[in-house]
PDB file of C-alpha atoms in Angstrom:
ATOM      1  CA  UNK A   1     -17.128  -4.248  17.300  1.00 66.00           C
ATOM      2  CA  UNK A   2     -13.347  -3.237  16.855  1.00 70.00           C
ATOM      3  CA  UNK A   3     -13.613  -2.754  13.069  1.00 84.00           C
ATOM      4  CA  UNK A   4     -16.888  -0.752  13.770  1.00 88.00           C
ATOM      5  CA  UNK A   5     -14.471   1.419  16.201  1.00 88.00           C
ATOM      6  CA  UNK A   6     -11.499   1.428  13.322  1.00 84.00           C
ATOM      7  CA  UNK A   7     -14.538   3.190  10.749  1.00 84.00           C
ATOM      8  CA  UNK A   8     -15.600   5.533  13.897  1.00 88.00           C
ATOM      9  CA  UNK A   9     -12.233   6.848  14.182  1.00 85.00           C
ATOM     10  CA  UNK A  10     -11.087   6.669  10.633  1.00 82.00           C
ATOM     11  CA  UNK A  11     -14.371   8.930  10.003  1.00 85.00           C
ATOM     12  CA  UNK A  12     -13.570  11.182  13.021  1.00 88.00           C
ATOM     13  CA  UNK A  13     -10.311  12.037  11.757  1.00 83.00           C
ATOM     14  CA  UNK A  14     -11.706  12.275   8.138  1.00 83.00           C
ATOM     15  CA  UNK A  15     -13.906  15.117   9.402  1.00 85.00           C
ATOM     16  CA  UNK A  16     -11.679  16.912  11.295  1.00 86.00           C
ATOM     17  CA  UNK A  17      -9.263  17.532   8.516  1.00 85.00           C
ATOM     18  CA  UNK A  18     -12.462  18.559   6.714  1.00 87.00           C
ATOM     19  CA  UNK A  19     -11.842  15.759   3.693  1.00 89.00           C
ATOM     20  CA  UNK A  20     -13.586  16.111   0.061  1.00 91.00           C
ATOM     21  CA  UNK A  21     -15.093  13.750  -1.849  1.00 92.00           C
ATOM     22  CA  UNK A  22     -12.204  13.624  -4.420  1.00 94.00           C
ATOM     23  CA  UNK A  23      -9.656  12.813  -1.159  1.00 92.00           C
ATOM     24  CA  UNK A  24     -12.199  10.033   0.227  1.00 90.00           C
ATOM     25  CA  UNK A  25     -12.601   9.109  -3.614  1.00 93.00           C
ATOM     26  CA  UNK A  26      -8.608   8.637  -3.637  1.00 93.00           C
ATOM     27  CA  UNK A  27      -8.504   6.539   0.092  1.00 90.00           C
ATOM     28  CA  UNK A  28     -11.413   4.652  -0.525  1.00 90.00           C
ATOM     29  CA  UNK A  29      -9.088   3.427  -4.051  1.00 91.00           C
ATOM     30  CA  UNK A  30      -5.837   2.853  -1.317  1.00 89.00           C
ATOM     31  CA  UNK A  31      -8.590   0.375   0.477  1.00 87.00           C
ATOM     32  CA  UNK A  32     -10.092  -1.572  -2.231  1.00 89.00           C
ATOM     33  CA  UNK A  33      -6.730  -2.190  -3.516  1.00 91.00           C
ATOM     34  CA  UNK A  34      -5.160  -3.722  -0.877  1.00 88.00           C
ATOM     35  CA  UNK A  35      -2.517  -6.424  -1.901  1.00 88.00           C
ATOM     36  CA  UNK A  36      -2.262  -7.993   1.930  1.00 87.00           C
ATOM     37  CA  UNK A  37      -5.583  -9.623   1.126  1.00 86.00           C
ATOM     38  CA  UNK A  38      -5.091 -13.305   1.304  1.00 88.00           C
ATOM     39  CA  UNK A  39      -5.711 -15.706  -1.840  1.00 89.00           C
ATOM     40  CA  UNK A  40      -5.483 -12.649  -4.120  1.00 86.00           C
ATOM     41  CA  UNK A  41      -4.067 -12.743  -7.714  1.00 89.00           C
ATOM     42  CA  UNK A  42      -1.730 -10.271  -9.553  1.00 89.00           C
ATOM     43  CA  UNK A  43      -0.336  -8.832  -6.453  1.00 90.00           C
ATOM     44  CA  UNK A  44       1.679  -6.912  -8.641  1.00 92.00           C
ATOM     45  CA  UNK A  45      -1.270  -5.102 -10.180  1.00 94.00           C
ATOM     46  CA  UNK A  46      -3.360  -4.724  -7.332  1.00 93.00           C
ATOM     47  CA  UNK A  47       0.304  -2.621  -5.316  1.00 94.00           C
ATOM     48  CA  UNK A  48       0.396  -0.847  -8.833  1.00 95.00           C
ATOM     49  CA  UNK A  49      -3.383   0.504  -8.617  1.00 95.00           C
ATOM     50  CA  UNK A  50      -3.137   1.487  -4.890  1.00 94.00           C
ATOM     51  CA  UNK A  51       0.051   3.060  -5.566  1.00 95.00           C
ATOM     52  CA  UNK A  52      -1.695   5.035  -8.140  1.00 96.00           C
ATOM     53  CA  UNK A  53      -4.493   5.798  -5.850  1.00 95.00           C
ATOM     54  CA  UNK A  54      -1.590   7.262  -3.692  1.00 95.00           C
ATOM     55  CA  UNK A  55       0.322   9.369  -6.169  1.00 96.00           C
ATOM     56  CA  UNK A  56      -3.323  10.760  -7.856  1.00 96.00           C
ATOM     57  CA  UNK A  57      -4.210  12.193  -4.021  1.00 96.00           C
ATOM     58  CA  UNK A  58      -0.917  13.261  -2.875  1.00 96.00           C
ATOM     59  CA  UNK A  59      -0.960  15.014  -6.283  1.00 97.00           C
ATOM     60  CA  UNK A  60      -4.245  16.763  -5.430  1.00 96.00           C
ATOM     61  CA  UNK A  61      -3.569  17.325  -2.218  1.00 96.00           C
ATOM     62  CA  UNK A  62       0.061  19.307  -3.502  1.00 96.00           C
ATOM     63  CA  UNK A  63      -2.448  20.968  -5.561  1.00 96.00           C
ATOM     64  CA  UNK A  64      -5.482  22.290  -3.824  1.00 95.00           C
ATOM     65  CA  UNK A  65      -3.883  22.082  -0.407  1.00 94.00           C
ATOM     66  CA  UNK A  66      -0.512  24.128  -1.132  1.00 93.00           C
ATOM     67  CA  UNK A  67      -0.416  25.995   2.192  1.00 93.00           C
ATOM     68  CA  UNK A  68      -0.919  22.398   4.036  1.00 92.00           C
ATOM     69  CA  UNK A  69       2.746  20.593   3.561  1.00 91.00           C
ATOM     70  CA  UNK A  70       1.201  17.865   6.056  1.00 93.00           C
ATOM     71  CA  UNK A  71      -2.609  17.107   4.677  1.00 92.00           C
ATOM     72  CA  UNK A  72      -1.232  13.831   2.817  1.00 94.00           C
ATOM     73  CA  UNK A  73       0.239  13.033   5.539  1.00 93.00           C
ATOM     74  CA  UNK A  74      -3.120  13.303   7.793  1.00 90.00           C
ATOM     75  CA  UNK A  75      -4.762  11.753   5.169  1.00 91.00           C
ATOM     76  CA  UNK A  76      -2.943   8.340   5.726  1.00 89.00           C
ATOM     77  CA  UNK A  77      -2.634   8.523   9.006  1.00 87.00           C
ATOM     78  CA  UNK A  78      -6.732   8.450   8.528  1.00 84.00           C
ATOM     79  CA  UNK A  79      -6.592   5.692   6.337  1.00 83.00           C
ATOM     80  CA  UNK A  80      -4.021   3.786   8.707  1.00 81.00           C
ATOM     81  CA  UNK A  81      -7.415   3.792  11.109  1.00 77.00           C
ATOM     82  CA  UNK A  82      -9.003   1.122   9.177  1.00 75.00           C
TER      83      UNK A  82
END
């Protein structure tokens, strides 16, 4: 039931900053690669490829959003919901 609530909210906010599919495309890649997974391998790859997934929407975010300085910033704060 909670994580049911986190994907309620984390979609609530996701809509109300009116996300696209390349943003969700970009946070959904922050979520799969997640190195605080237990038992997981190449930790150091997996924080590589989320870090990625962070630069490649902040830098679409700096470029489609230019007049919103604080969209990346509501975009994790969305993701932080999960």
């Amino acid at each position: 039931v909670v994580d049911i609530e986190a994907i309620k909210a984390f979609l609530k906010k996701c809509w109300s900053v009116d996300i696209s599919t390349k943003e969700y495309a970009y946070l959904k890649g922050a979520v799969l690669f997640n190195p605080d997974l237990e038992g997981l391998r190449c930790l150091h790859y997996i924080q590589a490829l989320r870090r990625e997934a962070h630069q490649a929407l902040n830098e679409h975010v700096r470029l489609i959003h230019r007049d919103d300085s604080m969209r990346f910033a509501k975009l994790l704060i969305a993701l932080s919901m999960l």
